[in-house]
mmCIF file of C-alpha atoms and ligand atoms in Angstrom:
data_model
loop_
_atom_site.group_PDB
_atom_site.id
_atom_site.type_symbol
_atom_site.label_atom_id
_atom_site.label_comp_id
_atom_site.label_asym_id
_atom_site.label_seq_id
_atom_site.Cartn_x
_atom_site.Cartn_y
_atom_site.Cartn_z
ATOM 1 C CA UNK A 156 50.716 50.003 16.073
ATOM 2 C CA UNK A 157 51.507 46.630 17.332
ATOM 3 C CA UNK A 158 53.514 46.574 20.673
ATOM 4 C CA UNK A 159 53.107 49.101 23.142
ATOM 5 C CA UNK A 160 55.818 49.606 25.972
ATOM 6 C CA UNK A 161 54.834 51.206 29.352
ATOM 7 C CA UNK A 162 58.493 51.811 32.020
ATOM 8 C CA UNK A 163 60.802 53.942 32.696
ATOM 9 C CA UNK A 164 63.011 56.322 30.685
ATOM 10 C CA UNK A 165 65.712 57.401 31.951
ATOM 11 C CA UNK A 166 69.110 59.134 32.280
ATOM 12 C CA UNK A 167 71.919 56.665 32.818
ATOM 13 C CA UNK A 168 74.760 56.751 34.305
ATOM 14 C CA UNK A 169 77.030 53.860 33.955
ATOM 15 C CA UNK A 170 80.498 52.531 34.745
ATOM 16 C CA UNK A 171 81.932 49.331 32.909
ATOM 17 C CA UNK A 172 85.603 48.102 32.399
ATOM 18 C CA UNK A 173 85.181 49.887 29.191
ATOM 19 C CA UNK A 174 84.680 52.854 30.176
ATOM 20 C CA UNK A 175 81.877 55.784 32.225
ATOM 21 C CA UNK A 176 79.537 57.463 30.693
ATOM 22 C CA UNK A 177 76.723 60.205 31.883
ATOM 23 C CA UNK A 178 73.332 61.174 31.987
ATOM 24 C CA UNK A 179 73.007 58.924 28.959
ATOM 25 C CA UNK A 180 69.323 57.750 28.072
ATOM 26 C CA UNK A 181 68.508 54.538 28.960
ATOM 27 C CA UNK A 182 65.102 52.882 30.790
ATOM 28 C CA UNK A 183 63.731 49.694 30.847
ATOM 29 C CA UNK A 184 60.774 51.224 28.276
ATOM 30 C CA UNK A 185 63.940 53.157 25.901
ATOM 31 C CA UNK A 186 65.898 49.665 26.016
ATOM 32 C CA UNK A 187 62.674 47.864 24.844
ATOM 33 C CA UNK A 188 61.664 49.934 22.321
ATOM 34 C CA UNK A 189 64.817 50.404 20.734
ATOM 35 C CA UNK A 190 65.286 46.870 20.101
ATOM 36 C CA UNK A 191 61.616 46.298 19.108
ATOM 37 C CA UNK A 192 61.287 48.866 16.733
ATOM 38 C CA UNK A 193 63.834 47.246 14.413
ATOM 39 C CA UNK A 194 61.182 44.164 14.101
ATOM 40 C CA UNK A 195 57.249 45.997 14.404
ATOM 41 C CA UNK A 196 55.374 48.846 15.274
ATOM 42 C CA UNK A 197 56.326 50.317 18.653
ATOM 43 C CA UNK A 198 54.293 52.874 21.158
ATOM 44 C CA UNK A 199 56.072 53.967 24.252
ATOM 45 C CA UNK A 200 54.623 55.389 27.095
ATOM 46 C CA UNK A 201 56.331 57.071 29.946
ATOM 47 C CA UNK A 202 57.371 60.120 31.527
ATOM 48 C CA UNK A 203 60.346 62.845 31.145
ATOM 49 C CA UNK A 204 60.829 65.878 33.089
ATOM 50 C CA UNK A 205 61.134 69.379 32.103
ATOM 51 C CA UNK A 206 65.427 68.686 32.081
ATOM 52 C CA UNK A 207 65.457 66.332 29.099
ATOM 53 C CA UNK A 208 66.247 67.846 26.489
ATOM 54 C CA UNK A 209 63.728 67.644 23.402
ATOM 55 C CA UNK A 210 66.564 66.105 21.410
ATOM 56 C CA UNK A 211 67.559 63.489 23.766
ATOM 57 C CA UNK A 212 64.362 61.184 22.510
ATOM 58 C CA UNK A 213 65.123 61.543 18.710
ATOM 59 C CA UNK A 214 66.956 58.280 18.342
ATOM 60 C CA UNK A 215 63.254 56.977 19.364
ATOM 61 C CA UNK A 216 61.507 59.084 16.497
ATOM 62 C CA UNK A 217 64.375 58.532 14.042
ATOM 63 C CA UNK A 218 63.598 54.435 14.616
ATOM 64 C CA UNK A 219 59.576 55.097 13.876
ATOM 65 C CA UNK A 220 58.909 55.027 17.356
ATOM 66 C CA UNK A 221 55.550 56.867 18.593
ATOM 67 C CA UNK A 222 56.143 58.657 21.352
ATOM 68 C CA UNK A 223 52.553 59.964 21.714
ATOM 69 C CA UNK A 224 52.269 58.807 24.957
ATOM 70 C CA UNK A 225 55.393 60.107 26.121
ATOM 71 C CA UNK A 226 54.277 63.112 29.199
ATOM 72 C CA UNK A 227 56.778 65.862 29.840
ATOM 73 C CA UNK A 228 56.056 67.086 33.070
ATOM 74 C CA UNK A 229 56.948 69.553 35.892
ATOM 75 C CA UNK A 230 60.302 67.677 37.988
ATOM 76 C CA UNK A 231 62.851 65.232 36.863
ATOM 77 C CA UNK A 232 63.605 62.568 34.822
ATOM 78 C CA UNK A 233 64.088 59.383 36.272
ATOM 79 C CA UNK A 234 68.282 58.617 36.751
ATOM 80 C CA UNK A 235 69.644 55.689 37.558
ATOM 81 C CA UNK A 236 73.263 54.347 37.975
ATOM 82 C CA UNK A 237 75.550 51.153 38.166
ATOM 83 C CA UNK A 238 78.435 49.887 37.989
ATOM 84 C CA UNK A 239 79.867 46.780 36.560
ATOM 85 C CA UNK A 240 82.281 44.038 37.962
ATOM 86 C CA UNK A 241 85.986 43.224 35.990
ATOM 87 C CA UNK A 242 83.612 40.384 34.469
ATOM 88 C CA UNK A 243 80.609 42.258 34.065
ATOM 89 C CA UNK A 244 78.382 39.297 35.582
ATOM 90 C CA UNK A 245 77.482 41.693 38.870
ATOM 91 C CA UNK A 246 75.520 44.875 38.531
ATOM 92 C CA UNK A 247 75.703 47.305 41.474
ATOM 93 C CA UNK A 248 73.072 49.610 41.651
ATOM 94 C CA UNK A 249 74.580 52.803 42.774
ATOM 95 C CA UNK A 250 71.462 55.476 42.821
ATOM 96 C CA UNK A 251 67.731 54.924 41.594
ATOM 97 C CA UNK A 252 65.871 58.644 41.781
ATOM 98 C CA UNK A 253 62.634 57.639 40.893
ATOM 99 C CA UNK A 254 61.647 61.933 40.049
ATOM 100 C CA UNK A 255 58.932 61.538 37.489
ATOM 101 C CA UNK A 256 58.910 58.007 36.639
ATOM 102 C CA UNK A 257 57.998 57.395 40.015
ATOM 103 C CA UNK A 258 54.708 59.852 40.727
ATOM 104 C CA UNK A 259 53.410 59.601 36.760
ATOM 105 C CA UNK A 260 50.546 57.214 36.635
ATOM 106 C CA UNK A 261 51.054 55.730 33.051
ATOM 107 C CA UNK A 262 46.980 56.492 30.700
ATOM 108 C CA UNK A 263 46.852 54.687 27.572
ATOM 109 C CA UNK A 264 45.233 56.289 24.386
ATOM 110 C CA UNK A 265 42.351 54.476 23.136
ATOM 111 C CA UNK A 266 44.665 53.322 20.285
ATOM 112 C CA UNK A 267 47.020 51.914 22.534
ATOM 113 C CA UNK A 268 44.068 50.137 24.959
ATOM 114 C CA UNK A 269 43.594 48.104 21.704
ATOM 115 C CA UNK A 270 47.172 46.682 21.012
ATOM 116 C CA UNK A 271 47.475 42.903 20.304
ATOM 117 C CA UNK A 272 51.129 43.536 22.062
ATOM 118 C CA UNK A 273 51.758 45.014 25.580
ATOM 119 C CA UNK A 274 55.379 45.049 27.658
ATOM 120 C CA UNK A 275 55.295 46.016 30.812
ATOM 121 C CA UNK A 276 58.638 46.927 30.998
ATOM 122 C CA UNK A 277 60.361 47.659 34.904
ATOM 123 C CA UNK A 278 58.763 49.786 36.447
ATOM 124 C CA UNK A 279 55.896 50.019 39.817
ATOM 125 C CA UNK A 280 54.205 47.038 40.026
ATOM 126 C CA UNK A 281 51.536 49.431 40.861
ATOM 127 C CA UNK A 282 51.436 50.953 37.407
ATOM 128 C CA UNK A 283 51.543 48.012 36.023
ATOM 129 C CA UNK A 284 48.293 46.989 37.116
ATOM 130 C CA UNK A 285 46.992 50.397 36.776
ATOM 131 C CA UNK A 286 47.823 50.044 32.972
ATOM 132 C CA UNK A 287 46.346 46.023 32.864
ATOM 133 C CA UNK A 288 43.049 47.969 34.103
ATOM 134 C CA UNK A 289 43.014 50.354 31.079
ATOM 135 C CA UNK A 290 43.700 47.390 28.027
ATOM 136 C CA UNK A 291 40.369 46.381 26.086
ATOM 137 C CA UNK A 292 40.025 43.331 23.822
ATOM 138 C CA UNK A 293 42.347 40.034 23.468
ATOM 139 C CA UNK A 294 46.215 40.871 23.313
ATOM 140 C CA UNK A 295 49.161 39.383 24.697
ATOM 141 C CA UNK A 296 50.464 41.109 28.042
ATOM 142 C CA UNK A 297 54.446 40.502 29.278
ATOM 143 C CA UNK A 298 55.865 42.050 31.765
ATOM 144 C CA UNK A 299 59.265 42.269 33.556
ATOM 145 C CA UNK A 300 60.554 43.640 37.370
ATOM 146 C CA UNK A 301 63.386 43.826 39.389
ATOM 147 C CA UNK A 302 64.801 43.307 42.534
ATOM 148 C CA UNK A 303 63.719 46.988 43.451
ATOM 149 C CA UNK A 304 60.374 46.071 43.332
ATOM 150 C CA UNK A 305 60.173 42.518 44.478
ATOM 151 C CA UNK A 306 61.605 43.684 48.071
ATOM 152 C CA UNK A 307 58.580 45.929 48.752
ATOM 153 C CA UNK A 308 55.276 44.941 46.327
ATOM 154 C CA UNK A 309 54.975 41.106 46.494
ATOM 155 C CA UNK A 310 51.044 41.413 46.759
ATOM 156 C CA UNK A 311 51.003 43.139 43.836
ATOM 157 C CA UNK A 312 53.312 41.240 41.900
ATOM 158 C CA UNK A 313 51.512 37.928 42.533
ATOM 159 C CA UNK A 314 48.279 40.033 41.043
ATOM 160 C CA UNK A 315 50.058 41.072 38.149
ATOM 161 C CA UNK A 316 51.406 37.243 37.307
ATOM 162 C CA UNK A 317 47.308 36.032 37.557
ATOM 163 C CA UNK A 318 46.853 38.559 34.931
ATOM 164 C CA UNK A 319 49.521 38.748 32.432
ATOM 165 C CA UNK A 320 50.048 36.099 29.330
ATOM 166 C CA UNK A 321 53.867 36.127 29.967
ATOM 167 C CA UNK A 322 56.776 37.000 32.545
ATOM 168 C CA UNK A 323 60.384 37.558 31.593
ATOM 169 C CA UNK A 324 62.463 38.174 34.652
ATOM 170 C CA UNK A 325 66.370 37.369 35.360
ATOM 171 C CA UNK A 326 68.224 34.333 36.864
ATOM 172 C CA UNK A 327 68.259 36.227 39.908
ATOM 173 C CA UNK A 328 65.030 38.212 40.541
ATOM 174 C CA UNK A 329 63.364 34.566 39.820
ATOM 175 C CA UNK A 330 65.107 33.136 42.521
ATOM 176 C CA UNK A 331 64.376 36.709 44.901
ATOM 177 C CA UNK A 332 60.562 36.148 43.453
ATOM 178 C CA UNK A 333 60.530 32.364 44.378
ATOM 179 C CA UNK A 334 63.735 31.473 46.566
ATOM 180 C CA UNK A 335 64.600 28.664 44.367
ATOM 181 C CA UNK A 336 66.722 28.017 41.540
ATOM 182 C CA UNK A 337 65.664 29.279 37.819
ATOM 183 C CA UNK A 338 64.306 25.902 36.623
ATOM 184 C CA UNK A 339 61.871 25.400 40.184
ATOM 185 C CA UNK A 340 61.483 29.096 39.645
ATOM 186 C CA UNK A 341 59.425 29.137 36.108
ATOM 187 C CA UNK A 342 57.401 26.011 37.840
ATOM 188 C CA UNK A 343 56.810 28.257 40.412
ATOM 189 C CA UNK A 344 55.669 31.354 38.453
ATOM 190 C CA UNK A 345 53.546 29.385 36.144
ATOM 191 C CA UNK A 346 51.497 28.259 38.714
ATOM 192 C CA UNK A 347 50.738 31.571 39.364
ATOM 193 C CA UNK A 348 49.109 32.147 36.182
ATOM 194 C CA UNK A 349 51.244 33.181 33.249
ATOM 195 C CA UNK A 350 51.385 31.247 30.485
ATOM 196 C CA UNK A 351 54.643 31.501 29.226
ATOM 197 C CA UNK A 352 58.327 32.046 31.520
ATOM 198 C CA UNK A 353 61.550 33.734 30.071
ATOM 199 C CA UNK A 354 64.637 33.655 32.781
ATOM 200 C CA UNK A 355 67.517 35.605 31.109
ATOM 201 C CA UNK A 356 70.879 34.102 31.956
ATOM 202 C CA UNK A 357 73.061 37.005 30.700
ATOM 203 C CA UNK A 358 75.978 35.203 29.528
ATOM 204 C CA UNK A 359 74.783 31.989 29.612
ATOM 205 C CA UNK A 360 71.305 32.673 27.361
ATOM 206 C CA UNK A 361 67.934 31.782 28.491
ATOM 207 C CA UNK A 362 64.777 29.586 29.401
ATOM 208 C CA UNK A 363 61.330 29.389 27.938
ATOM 209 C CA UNK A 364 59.198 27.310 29.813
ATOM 210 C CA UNK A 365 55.203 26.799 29.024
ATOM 211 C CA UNK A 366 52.512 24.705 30.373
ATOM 212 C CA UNK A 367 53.839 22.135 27.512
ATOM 213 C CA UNK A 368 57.141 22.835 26.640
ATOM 214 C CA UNK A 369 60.694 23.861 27.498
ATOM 215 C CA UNK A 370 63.171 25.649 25.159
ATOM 216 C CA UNK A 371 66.689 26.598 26.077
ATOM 217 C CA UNK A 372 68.988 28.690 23.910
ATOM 218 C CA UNK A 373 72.549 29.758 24.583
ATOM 219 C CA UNK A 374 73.587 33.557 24.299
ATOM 220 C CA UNK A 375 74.894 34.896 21.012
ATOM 221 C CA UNK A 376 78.683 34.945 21.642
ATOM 222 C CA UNK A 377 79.644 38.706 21.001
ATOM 223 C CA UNK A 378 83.345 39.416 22.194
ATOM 224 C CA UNK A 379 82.324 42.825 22.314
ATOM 225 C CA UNK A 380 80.921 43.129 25.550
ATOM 226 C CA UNK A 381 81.169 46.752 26.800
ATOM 227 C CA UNK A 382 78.451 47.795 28.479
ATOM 228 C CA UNK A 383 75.267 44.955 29.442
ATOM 229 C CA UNK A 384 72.718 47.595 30.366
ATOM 230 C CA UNK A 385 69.432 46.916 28.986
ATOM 231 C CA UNK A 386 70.710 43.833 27.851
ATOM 232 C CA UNK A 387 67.069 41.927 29.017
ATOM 233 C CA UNK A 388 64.724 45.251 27.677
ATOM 234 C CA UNK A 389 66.395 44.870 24.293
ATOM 235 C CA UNK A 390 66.173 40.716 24.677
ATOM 236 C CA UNK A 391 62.163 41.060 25.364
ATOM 237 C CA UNK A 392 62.132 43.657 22.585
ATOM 238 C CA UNK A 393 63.291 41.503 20.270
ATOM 239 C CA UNK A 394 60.959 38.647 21.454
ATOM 240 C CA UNK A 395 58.000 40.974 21.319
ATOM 241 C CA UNK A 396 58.674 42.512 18.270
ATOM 242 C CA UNK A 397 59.262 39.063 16.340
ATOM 243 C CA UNK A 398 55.657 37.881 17.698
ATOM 244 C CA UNK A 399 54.342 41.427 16.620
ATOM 245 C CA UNK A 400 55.614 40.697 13.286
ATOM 246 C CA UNK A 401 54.652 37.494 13.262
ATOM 247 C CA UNK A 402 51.315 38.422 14.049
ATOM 248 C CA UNK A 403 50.651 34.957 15.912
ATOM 249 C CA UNK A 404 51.924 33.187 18.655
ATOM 250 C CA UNK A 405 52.625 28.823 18.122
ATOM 251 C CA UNK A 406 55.646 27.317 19.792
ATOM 252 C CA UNK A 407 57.620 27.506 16.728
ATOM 253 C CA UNK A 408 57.292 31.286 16.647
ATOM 254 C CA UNK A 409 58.200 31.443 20.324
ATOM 255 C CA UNK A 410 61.334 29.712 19.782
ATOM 256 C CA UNK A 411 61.768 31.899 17.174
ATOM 257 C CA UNK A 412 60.947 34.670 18.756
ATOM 258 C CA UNK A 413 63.611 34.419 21.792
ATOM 259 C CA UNK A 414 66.350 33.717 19.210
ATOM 260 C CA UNK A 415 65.727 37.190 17.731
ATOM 261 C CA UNK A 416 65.466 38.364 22.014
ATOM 262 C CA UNK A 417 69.327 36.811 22.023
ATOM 263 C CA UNK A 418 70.511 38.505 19.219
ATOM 264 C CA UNK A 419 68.918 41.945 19.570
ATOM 265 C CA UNK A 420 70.825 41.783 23.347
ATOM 266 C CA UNK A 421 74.072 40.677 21.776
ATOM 267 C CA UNK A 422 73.878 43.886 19.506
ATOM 268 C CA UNK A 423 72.949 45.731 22.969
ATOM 269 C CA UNK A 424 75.692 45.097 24.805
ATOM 270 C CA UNK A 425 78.033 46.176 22.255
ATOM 271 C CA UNK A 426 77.943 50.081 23.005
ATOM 272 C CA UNK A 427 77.237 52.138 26.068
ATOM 273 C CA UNK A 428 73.444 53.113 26.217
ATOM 274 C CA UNK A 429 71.761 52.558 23.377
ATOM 275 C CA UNK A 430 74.900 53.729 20.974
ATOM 276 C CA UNK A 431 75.018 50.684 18.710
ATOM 277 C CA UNK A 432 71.391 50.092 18.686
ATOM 278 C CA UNK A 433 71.016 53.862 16.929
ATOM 279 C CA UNK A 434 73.067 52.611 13.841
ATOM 280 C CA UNK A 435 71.428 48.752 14.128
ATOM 281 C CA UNK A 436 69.875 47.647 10.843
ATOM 282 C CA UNK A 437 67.210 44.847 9.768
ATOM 283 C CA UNK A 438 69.660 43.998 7.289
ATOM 284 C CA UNK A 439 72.618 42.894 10.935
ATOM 285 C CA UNK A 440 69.770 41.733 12.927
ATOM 286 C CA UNK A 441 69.044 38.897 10.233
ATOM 287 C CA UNK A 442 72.894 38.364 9.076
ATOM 288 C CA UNK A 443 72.968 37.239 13.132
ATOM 289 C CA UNK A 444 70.367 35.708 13.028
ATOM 290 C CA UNK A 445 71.640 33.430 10.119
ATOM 291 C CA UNK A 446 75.111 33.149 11.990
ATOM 292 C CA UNK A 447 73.243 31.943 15.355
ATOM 293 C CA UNK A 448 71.365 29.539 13.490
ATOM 294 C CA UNK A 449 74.449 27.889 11.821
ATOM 295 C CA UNK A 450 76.664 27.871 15.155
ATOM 296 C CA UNK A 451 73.305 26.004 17.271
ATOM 297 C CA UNK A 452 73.125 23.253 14.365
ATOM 298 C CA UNK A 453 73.771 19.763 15.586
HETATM 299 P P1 LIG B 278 68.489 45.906 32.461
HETATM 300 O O1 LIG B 278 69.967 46.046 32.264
HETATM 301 O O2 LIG B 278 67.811 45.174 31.356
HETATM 302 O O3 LIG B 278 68.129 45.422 33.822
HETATM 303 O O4 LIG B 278 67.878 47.388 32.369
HETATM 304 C C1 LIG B 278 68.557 48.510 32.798
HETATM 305 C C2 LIG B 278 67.673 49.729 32.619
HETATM 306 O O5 LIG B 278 66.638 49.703 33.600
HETATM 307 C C3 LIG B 278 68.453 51.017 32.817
HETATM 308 O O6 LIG B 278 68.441 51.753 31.603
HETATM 309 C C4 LIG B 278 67.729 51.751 33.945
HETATM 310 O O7 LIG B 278 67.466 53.096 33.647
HETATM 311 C C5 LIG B 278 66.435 50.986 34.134
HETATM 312 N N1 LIG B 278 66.101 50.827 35.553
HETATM 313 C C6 LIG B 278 66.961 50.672 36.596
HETATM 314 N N2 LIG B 278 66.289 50.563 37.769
HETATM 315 C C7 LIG B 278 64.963 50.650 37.460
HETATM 316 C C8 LIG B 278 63.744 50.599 38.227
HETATM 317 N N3 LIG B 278 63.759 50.451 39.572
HETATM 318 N N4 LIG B 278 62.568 50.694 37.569
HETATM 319 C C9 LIG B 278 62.553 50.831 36.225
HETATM 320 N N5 LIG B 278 63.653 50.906 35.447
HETATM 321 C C10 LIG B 278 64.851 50.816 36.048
#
C-alpha cells in the first residue's frame, strides 16, 4: 500500500442551502481516503462503534480501500454536525461527540509502519504523535487540524510540526495557529519545521509554500456547489495520492500534485457526503484535470 490515513470517521450530519442530510458518513480519514483512492493505494485507520452498520463502510471497500486497520469497538461512532451560510463560505459547527474516535488510540500494522505515504488527517494532536512514534523507515508524513484542536493542544501541535514533512491546514486555522494572515502564516509554520505548507482557500484555491518556492493555484470553478464538507480531506487526498503515484516528490510533482488536490475537492463538493465521490472515475478526475489545465494557460 502506499498512503496510509489515520482520523476520524464519522457520521455526519449536515445542513447546506441545498439541502439536510443525516447520520451520513463522513470524517476527515473517510474524506481523505475517498479522494485518494481514485489516484494510489490507500490504508485507513480509525475507529467505528458497535452502531455503524457493517454496510455503511462499503463505498471504502468498493474503491480498494483497506480497511484493516479499521477497530469496531464497544460505544459510538464519532458524529459531527454543521451548518452552512446562504454562501457557504462559513461553517458552523453545531455538535462534535468525540464517542470512539476520541478514546481509540490509533496502532499501525507493521505493513502500515512502513508506508512511504502517511496523512494525518484531523483528529487529537495527541494521536497524532502517538502514530509519528509507531512509523519506521523514510516516508513522507502530512498532517492536517482544526480549530477544535488548536484551542486546547498548542504544545503538541508545535511537536507535531518539528516532526512532520508537510502541513495542510485552512486560511483560517493558519491564522488561529499563528495570528497572522495566510502568507506570514506558512513563514511562520515553516520555521517550525515542516518542509512543505498547503493553506486551502476554499473558494479562492490554495498556497504551497517551501523553503524555495511558492505556488498558487486558483480553485476549480464547479457551479455545483452543494455541500463543501470534506472539501480539504478530499483536496490532501488528491495531493497525496498523486505523490503516491508518482512515487517521488520534485517541485514539479508538487505542483502537480495540488492541481489534482483542487480538482478531487471540486468533485467533493458536488454531492452531500461523499455521494459523488462513490460514482467518481479516473477517467473525470483526468478530463478535469485537462479542463483546469487549459482554463490556467496564459
Ligand atoms: P473539512 O470539511 O475538510 O474540514 O472536513 C469535515 C470532516 O471532518 C467531517 O466529515 C467531520 O466528520 C470531520 N470532523 C469534524 N470535526 C472534527 C474533529 N474535531 N476531529 C476530526 N474530524 C472532524
Amino acid at each position: 500500500m502506499d498512503v496510509v490515513v489515520v482520523g476520524s470517521i464519522a457520521l455526519d450530519t449536515i445542513d447546506t442551502p441545498h439541502g439536510h442530510v443525516r447520520e451520513t458518513l463522513g470524517g476527515s480519514a473517510v474524506h481523505f481516503a475517498m479522494s485518494a483512492a481514485l489516484l494510489s493505494d490507500v490504508a485507513m485507520v480509525g475507529a467505528v462503534g458497535a452502531d455503524m452498520p457493517e454496510e455503511t463502510l462499503e463505498p471504502l471497500r468498493q474503491r480498494g480501500v483497506d480497511l484493516d486497520g479499521v477497530a469496531r469497538t464497544a460505544g459510538k461512532t464519532f458524529r459531527w454536525s454543521g451548518r452552512y451560510s446562504s454562501d457557504m463560505n462559513v461553517r458552523e459547527t453545531l455538535a462534535v461527540e468525540l464517542n470512539v474516535f476520541g478514546d481509540h488510540v490509533p496502532e499501525l500494522s507493521q505493513a502500515h509502519r512502513s508506508a512511504k505515504f502517511l496523512f494525518l488527517a484531523n483528529g487529537s494532536p495527541v494521536h497524532q504523535l502517538h502514530v509519528m512514534d509507531q512509523m519506521s523507515g523514510p516516508h513522507f508524513a502530512v498532517m492536517d487540524t482544526m480549530d477544535h484542536w488548536i484551542a486546547s493542544h498548542q504544545n503538541e501541535l508545535k511537536r507535531l510540526f518539528s516532526r512532520v514533512w508537510g502541513v495542510v491546514v485552512n486560511d483560517s486555522e493558519a491564522r488561529l495557529l499563528t495570528g497572522t494572515d495566510h502568507l506570514r502564516a506558512t513563514r511562520h509554520i515553516l520555521e517550525m519545521g515542516p518542509q512543505c505548507v498547503i493553506v486551502k482557500k476554499g473558494e479562492h484555491g490554495a498556497v504551497m509554500v517551501t523553503g524555495e518556492a511558492i505556488f498558487v493555484i486558483p480553485a476549480y470553478p464547479t457551479m455545483e456547489v452543494r455541500d463543501p464538507t470534506g472539501a480539504g480531506d478530499s483536496f490532501a487526498g488528491g495531493v497525496m495520492g498523486y505523490l503516491a503515484q508518482a512515487g517521488e516528490v520534485t517541485p514539479a510533482r508538487l505542483r502537480r500534485a495540488v492541481a489534482y488536490g483542487a480538482v478531487l475537492a471540486s468533485f467533493n463538493v458536488e454531492g452531500f457526503g461523499i455521494e459523488r465521490m462513490r460514482t467518481l472515475t479516473r477517467e473525470e478526475v483526468e478530463e478535469r484535470m485537462d479542463e483546469f489545465r487549459r482554463i490556467l494557460e496564459f
